[in-house]
GROMACS .gro file of N, CA and C in nm:
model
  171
    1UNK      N    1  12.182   9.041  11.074
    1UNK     CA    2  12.137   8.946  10.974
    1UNK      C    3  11.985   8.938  10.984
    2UNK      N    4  11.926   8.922  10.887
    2UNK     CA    5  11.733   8.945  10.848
    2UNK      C    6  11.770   8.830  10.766
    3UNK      N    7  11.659   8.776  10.789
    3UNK     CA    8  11.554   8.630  10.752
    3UNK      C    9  11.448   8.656  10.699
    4UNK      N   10  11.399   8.687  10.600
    4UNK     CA   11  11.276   8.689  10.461
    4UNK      C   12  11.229   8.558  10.421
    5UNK      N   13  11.119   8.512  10.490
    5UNK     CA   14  11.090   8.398  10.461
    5UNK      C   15  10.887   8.451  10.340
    6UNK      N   16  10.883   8.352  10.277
    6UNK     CA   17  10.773   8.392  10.188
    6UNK      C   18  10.713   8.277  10.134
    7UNK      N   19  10.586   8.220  10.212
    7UNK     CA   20  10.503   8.114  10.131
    7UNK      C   21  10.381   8.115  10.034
    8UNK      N   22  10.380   8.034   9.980
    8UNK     CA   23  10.264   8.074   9.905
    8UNK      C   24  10.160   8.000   9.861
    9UNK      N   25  10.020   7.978   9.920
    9UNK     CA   26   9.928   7.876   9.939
    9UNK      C   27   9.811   7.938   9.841
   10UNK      N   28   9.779   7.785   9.784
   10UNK     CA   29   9.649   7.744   9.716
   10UNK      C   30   9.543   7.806   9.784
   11UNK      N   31   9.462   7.913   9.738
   11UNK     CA   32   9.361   7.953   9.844
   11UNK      C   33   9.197   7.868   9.863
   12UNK      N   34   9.230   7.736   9.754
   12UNK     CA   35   9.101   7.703   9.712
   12UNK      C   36   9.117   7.539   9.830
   13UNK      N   37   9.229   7.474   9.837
   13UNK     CA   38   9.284   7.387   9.956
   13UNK      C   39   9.369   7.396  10.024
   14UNK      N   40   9.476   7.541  10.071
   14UNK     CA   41   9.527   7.571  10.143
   14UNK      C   42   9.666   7.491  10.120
   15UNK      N   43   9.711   7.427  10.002
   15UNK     CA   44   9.774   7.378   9.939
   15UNK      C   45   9.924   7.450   9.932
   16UNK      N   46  10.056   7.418  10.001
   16UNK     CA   47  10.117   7.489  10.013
   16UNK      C   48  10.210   7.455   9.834
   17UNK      N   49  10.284   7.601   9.783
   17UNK     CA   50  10.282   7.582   9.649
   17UNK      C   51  10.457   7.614   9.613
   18UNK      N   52  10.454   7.677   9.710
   18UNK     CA   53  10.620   7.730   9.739
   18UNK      C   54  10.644   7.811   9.840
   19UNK      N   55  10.795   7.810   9.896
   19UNK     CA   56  10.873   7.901   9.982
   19UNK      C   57  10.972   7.908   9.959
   20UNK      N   58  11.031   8.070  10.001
   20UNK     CA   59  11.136   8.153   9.950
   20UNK      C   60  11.232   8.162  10.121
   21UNK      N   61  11.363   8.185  10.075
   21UNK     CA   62  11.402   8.255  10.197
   21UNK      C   63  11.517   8.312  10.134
   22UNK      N   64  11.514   8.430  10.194
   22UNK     CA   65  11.633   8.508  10.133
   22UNK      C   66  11.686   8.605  10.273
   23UNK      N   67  11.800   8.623  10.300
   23UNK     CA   68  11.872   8.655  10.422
   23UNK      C   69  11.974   8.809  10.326
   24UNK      N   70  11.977   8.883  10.424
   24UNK     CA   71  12.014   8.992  10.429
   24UNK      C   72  12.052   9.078  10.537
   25UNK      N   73  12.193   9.152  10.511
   25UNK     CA   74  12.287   9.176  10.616
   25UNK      C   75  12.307   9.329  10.531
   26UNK      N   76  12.306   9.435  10.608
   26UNK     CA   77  12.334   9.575  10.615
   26UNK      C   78  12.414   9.609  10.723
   27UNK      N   79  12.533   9.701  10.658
   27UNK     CA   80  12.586   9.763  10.737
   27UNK      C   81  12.777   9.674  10.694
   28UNK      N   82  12.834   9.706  10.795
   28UNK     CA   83  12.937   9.615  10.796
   28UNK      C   84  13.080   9.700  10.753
   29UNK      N   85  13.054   9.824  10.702
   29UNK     CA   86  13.143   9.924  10.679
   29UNK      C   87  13.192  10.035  10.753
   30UNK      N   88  13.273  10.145  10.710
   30UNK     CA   89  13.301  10.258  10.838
   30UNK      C   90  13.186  10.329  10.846
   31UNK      N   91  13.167  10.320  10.958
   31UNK     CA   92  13.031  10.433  11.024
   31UNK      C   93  13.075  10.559  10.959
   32UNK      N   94  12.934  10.651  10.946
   32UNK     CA   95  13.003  10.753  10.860
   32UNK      C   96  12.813  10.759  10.854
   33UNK      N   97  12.842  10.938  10.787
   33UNK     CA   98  12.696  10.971  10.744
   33UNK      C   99  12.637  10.955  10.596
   34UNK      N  100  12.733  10.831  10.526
   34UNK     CA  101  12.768  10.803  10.367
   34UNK      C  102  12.657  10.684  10.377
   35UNK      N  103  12.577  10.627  10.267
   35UNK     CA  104  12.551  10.508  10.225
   35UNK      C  105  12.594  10.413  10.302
   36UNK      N  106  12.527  10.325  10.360
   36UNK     CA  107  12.546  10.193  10.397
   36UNK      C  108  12.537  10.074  10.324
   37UNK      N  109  12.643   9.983  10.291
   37UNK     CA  110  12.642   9.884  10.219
   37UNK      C  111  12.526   9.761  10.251
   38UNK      N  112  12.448   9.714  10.189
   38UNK     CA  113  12.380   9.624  10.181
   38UNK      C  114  12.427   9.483  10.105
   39UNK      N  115  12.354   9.387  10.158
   39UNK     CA  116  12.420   9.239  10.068
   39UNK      C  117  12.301   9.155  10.103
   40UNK      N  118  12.227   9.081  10.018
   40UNK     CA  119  12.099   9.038   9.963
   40UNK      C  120  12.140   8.894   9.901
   41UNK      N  121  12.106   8.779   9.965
   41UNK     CA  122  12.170   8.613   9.960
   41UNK      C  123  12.015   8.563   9.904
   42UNK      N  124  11.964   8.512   9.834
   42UNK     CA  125  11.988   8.527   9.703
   42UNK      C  126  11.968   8.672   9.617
   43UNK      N  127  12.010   8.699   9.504
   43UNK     CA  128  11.990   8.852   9.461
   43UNK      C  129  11.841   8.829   9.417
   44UNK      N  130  11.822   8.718   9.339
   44UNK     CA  131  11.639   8.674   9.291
   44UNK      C  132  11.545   8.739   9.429
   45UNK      N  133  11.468   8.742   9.420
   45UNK     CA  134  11.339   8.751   9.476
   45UNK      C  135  11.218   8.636   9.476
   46UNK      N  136  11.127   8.685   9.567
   46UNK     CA  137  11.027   8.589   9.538
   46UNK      C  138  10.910   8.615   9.430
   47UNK      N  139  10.927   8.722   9.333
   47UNK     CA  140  10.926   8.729   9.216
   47UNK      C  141  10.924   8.600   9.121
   48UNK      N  142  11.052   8.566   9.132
   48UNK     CA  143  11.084   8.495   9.049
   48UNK      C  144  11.012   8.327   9.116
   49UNK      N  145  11.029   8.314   9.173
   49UNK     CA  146  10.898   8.188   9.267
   49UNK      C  147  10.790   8.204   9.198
   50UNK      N  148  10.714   8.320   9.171
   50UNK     CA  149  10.607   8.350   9.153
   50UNK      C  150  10.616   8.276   8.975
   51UNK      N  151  10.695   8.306   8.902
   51UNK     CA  152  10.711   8.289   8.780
   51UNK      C  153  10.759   8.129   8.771
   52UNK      N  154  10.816   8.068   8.877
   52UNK     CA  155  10.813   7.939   8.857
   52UNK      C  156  10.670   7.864   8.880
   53UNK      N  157  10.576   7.921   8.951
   53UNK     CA  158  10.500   7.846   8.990
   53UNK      C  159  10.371   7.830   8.911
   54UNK      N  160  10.350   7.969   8.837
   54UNK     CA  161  10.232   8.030   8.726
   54UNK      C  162  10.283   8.041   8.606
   55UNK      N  163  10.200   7.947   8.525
   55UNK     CA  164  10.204   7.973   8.399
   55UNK      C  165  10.189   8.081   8.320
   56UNK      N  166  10.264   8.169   8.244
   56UNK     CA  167  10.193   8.276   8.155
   56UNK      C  168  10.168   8.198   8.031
   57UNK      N  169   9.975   8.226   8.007
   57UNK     CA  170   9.934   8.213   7.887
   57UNK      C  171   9.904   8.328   7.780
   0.00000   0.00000   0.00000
């Protein structure tokens, strides 16, 4: 299990503006030299943080 944590500060007062955390687990299937399954809690990104926080004009 991985922990993705992501903040994001005002650089003009150090102003904290948002944080993300998104957890992710690989693996969990038959060993094998095939693709390993991945699984990604939330599927969003901190992308989308980014778009909550900034206006597009």
């Amino acid at each position: 299990m991985l922990q993705l944590r992501t903040w994001m500060y005002r650089k003009s007062d150090n102003k904290l503006l948002g944080e993300s955390t998104v957890y992710m687990r690989r693996g969990g299937g038959i060993p094998g030299p095939w693709y390993m399954p991945a699984f990604i809690c939330p599927q969003k990104t901190d992308v989308d943080m980014k778009e909550q926080i900034f206006i597009k004009e």
